[in-house]
Structure formats: structure tokens, C-alpha cells
JSON list of C-alpha atoms in Angstrom, two decimals:
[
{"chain": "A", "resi": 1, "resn": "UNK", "atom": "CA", "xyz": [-166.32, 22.84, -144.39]},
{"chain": "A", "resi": 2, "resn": "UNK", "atom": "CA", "xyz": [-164.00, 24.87, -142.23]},
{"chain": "A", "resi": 3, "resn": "UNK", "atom": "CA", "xyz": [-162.06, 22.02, -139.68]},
{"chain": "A", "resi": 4, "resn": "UNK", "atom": "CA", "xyz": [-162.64, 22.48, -136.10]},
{"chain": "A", "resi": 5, "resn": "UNK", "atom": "CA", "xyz": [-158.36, 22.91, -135.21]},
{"chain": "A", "resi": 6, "resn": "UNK", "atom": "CA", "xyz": [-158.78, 21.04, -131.58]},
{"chain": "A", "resi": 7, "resn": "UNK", "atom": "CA", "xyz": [-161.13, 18.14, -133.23]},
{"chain": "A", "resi": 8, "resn": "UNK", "atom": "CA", "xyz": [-158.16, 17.82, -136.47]},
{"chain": "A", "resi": 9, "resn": "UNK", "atom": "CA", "xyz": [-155.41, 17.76, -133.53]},
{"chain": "A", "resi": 10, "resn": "UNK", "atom": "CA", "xyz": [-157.07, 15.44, -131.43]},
{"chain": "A", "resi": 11, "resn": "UNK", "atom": "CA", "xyz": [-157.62, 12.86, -133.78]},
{"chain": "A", "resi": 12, "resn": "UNK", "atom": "CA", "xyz": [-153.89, 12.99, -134.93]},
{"chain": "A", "resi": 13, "resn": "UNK", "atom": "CA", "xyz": [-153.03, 12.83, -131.48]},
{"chain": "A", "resi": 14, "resn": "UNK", "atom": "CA", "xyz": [-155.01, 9.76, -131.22]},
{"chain": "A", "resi": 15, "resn": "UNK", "atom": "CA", "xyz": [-153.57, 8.36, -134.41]},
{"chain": "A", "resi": 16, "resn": "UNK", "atom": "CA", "xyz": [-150.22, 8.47, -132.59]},
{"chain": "A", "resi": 17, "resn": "UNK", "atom": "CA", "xyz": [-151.07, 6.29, -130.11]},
{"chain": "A", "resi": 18, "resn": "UNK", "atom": "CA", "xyz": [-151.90, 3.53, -132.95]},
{"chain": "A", "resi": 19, "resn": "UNK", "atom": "CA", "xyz": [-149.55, 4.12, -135.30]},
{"chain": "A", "resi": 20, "resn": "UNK", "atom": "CA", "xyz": [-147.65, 1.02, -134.61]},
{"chain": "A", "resi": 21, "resn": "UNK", "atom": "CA", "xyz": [-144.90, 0.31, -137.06]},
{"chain": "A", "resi": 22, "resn": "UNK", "atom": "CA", "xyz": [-144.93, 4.41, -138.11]},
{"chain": "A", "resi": 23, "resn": "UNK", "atom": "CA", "xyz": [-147.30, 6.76, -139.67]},
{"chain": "A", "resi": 24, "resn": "UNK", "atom": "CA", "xyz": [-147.40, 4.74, -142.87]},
{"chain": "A", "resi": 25, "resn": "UNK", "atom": "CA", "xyz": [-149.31, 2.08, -140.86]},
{"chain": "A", "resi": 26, "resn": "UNK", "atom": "CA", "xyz": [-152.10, 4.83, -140.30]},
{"chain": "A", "resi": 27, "resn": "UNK", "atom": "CA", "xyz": [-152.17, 6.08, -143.62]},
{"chain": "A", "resi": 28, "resn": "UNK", "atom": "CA", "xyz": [-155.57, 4.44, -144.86]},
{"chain": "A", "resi": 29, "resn": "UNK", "atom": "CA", "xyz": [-157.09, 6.55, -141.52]},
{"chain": "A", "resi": 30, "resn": "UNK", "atom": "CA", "xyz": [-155.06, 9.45, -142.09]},
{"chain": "A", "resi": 31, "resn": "UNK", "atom": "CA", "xyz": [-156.89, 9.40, -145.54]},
{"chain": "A", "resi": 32, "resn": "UNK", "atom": "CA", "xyz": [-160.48, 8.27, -145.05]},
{"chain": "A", "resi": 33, "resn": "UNK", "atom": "CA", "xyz": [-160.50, 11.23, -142.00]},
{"chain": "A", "resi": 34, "resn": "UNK", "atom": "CA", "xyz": [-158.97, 13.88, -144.68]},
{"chain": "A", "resi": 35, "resn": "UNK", "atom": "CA", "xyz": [-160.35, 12.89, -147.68]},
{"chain": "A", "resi": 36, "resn": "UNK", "atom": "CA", "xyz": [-163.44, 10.58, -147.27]},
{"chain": "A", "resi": 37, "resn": "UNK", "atom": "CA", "xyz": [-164.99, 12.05, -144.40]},
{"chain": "A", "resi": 38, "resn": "UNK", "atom": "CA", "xyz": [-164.18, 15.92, -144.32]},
{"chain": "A", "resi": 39, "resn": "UNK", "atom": "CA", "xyz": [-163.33, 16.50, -148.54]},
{"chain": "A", "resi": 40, "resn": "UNK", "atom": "CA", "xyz": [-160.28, 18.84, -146.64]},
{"chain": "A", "resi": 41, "resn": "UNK", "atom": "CA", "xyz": [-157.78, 17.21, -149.36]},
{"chain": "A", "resi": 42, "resn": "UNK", "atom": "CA", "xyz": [-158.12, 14.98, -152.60]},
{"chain": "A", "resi": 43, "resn": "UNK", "atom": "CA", "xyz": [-156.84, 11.68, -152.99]},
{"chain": "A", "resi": 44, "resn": "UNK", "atom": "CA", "xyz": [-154.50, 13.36, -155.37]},
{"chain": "A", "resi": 45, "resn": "UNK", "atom": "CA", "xyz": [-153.02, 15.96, -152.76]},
{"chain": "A", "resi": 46, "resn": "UNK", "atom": "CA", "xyz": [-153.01, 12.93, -150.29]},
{"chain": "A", "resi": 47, "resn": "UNK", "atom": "CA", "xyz": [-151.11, 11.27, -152.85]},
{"chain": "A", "resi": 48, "resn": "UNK", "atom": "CA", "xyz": [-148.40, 13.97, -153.76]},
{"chain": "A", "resi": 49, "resn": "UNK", "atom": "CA", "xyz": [-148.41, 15.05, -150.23]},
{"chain": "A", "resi": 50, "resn": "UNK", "atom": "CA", "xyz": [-146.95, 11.53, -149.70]},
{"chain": "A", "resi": 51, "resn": "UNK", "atom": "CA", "xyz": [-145.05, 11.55, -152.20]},
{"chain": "A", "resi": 52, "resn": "UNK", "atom": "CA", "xyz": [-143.40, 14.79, -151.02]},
{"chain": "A", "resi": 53, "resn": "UNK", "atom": "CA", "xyz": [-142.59, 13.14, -147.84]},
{"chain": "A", "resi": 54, "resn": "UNK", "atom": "CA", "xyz": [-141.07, 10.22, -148.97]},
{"chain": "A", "resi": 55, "resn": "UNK", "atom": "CA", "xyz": [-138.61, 11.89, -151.39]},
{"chain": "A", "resi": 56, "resn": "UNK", "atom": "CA", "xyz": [-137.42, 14.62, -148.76]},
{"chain": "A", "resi": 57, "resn": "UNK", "atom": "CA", "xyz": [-135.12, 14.08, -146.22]},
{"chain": "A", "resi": 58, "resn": "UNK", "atom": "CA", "xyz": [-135.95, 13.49, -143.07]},
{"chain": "A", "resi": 59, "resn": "UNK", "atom": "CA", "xyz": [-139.04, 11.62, -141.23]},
{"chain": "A", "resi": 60, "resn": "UNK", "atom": "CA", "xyz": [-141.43, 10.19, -143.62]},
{"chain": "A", "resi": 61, "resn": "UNK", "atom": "CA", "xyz": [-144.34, 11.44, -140.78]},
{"chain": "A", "resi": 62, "resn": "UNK", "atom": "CA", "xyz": [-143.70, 15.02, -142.82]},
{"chain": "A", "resi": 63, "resn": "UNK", "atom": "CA", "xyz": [-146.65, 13.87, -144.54]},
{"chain": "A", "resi": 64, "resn": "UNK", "atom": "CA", "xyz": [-148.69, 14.98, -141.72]},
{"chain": "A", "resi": 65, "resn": "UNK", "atom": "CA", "xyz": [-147.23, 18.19, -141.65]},
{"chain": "A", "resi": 66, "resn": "UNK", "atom": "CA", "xyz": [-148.34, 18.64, -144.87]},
{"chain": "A", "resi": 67, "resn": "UNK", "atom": "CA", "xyz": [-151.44, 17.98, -144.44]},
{"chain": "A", "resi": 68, "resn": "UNK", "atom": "CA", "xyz": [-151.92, 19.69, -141.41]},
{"chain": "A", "resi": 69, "resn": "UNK", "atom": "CA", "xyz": [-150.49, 23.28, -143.69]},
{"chain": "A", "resi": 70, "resn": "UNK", "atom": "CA", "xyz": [-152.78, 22.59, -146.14]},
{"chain": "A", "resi": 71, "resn": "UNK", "atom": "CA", "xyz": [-156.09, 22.14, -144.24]},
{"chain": "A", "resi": 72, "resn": "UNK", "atom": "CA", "xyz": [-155.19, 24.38, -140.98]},
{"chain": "A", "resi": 73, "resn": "UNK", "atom": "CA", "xyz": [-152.40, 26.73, -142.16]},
{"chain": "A", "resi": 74, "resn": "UNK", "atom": "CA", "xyz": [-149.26, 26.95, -140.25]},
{"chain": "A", "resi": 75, "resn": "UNK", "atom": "CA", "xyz": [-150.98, 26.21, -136.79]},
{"chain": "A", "resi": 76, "resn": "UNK", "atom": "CA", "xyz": [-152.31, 23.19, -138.24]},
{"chain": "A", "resi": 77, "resn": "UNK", "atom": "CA", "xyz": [-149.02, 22.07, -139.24]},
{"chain": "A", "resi": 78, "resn": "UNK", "atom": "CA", "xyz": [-147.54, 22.88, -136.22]},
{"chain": "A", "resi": 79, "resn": "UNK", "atom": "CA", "xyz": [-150.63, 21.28, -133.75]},
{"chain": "A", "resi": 80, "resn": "UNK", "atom": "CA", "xyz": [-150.89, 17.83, -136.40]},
{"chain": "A", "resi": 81, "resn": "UNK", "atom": "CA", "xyz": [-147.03, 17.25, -136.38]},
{"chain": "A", "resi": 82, "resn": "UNK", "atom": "CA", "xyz": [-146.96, 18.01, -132.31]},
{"chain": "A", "resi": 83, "resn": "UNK", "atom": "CA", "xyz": [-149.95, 15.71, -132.05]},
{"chain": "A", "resi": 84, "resn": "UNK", "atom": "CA", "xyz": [-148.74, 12.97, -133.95]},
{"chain": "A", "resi": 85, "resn": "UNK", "atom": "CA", "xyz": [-145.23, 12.80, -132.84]},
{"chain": "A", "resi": 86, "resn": "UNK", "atom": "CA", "xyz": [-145.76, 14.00, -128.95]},
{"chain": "A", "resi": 87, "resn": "UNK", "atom": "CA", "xyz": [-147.42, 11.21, -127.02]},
{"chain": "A", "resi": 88, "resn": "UNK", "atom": "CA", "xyz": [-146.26, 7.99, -129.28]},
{"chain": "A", "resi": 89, "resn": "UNK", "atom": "CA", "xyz": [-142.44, 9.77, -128.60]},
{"chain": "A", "resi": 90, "resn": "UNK", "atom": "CA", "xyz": [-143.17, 9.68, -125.05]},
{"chain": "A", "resi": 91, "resn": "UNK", "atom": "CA", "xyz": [-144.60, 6.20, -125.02]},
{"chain": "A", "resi": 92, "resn": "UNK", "atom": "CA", "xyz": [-142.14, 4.76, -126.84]},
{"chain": "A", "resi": 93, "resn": "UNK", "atom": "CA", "xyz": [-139.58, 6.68, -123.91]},
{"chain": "A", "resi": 94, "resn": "UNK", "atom": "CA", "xyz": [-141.84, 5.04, -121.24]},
{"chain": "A", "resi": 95, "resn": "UNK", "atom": "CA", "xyz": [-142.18, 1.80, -122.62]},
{"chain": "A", "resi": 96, "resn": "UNK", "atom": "CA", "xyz": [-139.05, 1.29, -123.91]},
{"chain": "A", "resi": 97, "resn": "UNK", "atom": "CA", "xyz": [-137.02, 0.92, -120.54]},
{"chain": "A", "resi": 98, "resn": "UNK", "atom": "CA", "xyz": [-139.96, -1.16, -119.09]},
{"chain": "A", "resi": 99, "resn": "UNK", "atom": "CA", "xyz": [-139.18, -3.18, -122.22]},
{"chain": "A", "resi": 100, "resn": "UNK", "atom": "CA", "xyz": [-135.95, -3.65, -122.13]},
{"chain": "A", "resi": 101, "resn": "UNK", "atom": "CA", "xyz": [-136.12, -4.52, -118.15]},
{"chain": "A", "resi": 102, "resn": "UNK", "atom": "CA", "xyz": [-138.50, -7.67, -119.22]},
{"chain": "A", "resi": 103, "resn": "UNK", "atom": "CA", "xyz": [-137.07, -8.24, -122.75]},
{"chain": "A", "resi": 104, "resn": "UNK", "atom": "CA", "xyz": [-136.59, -12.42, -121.68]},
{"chain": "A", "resi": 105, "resn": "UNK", "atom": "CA", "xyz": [-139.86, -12.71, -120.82]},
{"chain": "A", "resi": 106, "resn": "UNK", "atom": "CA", "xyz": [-142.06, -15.18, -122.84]},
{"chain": "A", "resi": 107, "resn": "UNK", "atom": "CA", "xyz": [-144.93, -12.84, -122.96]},
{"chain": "A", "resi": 108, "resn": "UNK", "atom": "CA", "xyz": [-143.26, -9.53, -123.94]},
{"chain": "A", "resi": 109, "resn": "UNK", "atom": "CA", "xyz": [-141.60, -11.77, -126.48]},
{"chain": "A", "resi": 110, "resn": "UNK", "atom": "CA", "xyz": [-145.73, -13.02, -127.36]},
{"chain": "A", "resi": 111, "resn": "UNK", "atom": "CA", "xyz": [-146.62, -8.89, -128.01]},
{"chain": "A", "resi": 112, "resn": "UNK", "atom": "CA", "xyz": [-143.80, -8.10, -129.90]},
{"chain": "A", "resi": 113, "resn": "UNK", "atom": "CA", "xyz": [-144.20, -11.18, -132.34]},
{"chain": "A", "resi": 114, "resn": "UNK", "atom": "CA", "xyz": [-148.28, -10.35, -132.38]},
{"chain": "A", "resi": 115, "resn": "UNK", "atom": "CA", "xyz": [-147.69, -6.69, -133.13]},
{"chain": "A", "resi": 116, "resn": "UNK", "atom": "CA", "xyz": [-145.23, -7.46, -136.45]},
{"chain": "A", "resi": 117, "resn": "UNK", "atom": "CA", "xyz": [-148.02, -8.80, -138.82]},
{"chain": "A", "resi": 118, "resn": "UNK", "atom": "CA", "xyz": [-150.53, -5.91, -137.36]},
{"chain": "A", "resi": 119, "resn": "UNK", "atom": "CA", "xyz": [-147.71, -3.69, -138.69]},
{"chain": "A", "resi": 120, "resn": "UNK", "atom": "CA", "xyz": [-147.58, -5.58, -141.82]},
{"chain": "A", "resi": 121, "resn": "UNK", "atom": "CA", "xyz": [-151.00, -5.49, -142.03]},
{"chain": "A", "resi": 122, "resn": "UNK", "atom": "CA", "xyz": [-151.55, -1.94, -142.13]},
{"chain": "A", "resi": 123, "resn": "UNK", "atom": "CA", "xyz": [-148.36, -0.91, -144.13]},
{"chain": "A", "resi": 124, "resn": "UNK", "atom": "CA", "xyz": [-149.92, -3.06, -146.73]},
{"chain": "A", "resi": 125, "resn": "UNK", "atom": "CA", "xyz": [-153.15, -1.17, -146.50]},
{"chain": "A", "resi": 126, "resn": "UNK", "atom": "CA", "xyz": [-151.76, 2.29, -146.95]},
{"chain": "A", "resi": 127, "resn": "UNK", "atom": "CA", "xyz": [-150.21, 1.18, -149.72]},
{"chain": "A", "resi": 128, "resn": "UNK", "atom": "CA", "xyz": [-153.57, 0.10, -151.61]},
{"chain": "A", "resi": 129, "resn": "UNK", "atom": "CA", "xyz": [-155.13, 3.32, -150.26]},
{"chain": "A", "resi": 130, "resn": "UNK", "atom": "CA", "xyz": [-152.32, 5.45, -152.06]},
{"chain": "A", "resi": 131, "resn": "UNK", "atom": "CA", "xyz": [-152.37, 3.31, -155.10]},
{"chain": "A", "resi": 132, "resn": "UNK", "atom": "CA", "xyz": [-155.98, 3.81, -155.50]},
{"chain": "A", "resi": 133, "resn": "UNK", "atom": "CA", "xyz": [-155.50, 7.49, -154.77]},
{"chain": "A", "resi": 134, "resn": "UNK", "atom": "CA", "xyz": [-153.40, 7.89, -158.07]},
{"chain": "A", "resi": 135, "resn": "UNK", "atom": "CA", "xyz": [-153.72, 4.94, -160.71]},
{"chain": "A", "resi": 136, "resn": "UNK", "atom": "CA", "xyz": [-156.89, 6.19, -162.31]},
{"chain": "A", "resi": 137, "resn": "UNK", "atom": "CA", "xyz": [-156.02, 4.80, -166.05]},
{"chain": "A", "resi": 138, "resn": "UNK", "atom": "CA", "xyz": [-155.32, 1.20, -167.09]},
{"chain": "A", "resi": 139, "resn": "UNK", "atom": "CA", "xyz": [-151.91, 2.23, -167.59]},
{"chain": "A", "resi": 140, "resn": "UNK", "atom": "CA", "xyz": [-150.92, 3.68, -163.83]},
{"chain": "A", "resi": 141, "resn": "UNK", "atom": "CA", "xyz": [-152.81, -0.21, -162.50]},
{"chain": "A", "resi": 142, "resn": "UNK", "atom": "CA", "xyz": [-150.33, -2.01, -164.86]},
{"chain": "A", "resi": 143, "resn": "UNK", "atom": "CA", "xyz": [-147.50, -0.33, -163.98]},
{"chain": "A", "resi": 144, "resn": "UNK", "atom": "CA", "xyz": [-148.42, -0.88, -160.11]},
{"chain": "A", "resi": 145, "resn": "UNK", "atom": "CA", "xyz": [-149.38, -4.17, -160.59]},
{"chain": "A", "resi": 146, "resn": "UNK", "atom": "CA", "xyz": [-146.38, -5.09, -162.71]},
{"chain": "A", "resi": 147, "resn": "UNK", "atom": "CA", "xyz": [-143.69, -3.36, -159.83]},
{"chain": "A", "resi": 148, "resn": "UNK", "atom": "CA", "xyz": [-145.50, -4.74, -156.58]},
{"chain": "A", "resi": 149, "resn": "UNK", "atom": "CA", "xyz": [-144.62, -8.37, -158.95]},
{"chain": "A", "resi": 150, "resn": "UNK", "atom": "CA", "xyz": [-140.91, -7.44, -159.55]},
{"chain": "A", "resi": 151, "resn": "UNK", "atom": "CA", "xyz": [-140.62, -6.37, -155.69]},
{"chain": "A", "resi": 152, "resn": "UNK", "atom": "CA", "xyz": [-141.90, -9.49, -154.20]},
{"chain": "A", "resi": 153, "resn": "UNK", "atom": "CA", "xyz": [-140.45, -11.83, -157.27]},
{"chain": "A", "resi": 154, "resn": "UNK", "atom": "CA", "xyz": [-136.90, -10.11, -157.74]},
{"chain": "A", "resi": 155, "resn": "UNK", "atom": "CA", "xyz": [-133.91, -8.65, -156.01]},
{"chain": "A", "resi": 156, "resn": "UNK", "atom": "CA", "xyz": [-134.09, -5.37, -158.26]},
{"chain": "A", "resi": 157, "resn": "UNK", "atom": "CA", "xyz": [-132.76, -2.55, -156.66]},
{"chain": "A", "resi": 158, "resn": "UNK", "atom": "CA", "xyz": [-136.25, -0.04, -156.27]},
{"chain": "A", "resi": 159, "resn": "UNK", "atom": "CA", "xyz": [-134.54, 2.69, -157.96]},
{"chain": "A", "resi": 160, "resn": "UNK", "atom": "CA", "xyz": [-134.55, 0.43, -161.25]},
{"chain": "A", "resi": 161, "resn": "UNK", "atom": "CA", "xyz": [-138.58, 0.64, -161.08]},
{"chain": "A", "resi": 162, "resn": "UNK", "atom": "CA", "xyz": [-138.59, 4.45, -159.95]},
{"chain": "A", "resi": 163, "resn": "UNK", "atom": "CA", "xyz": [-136.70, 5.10, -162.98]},
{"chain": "A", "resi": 164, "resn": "UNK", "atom": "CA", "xyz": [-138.61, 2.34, -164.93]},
{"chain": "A", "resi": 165, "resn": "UNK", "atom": "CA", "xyz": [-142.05, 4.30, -163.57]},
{"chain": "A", "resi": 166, "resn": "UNK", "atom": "CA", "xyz": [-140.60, 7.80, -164.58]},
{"chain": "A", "resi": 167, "resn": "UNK", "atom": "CA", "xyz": [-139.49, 6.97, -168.28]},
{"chain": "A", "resi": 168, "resn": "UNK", "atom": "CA", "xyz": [-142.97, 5.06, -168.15]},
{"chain": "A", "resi": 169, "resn": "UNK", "atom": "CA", "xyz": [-144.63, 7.87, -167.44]},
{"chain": "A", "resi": 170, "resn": "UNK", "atom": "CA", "xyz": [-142.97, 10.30, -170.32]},
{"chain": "A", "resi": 171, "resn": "UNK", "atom": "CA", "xyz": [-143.96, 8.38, -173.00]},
{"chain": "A", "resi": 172, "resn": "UNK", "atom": "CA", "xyz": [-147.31, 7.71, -171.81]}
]
């Protein structure tokens, strides 16, 4: 199905506004819109498309830019990336000197202590939505299963597993 370009940018646009705590904590909608509902991408190009983004320099929201080539062309990339960077950029201007003007306040303090397991929350979930996107064989769920232990049980420097992962996935 052919995406209707002002429908795609609106709902990135929209996305912005409730991507507290970054565009990885709007992943899982980022995908279900994409992939579940419109079949635009796989959950394998959702996955490398991440995957891209993370390992170049520069925002991790590039994901979105990629998406938004791959579905729309070069306007799509151009309207997605505008739409999800333009109005949280300028809320984040507004609100931040409002912010800082009430900073010793006991409710702002209230918000900002509320808002941190939201972000939590939803960073966790986009992490389950792109681990499900690529560990189709026992193997890939192992290895996930057995680095999300290390991270949480261990100081090992991440690159360790990266390179663990990629040696991991030679052999295999």
C-alpha cells in the first residue's frame, strides 16, 4: 500500500511530542505503525535500520530518517526527520526556561521524578520490540538473554559483548 506522505508525517510529528526520554522510547510505536499496521518495512529492515543508526555518528533519531527514505523516498526522509525533531525541539526550547525559572518547586520536582520510570519504561520496551524483530533461532534468544544478564549482573565494558555477539555470530 502506497503511504499517504501528510498521514506518515503527521504521525511522526505526533510521536515527537511523546517521545519522552528520545526516539528510542517510541520505538515499539515507531514499529507497530511501520511494520504491524502498514507492512511499509520488515521487522528485519526495522531492525538494521536501527542498527544503522546506532553505529553512525551522530543522533540516534537517524533511524527515522531511514525509515522515512525507505517508505517515502527523499521527501519522506526529509518530512519524518522535520516532523520528529521540529516541535519536541521547540518544546523542549519553551519548556526548558519555564523549567528552569520553577526548578525548586516541589511539583516540577513531582513531574520530573514521574516522567524517569515512563522513560524507563518505554526504553525497555523498544528494546524487546527490536529483540523480537531479529532473534528468530534459539541461538540469537540465548545470546540476548545471556548479554541483557551480563549487563545488569556485571561491570563489562559493552564492547566486550559486541565483540562477544560478532565472533558468536561467525561461528554460528
Amino acid at each position: 500500500m502506497a503511504p499517504d506522505f501528510s498521514a506518515l508525517v503527521a504521525h511522526f510529528t505526533m510521536l515527537s511530542l511523546m517521545a519522552v526520554g528520545g526516539v528510542n522510547a517510541v520505538m515499539p510505536e515507531i514499529h507497530r505503525y511501520v511494520v504491524e499496521s502498514h507492512g511499509w518495512l520488515t521487522s528485519g529492515q526495522f531492525a538494521a535500520f536501527y542498527a544503522i543508526s546506532q553505529a553512525a555518528p551522530g543522533p540516534n533519531a537517524l533511524v527515522v530518517t531511514l525509515i522515512g527514505l525507505q517508505i517515502s523516498g527523499l521527501p519522506g526522509a526529509f518530512g519524518v526527520t522535520l516532523g520528529m525533531y521540529g516541535p519536541s525541539s521547540i518544546l523542549a526550547y519553551q519548556v526548558g526556561g519555564w523549567a528552569e525559572r520553577y526548578a525548586h518547586t516541589r511539583w516540577l520536582k513531582a513531574v520530573r521524578s514521574g516522567l524517569a520510570p515512563i522513560t524507563v519504561g518505554l526504553v525497555l520496551s523498544s528494546g524487546f520490540i527490536l529483540a523480537r524483530a531479529v532473534d528468530s533461532s534459539w541461538h540469537g534468544i540465548a545470546l540476548t538473554a545471556v548479554t541483557v544478564l551480563l549487563m545488569l549482573r556485571t561491570t563489562l565494558n559493552p564492547l566486550w559483548l559486541i565483540g562477544a555477539g560478532a565472533l558468536f555470530g561467525l561461528i554460528i
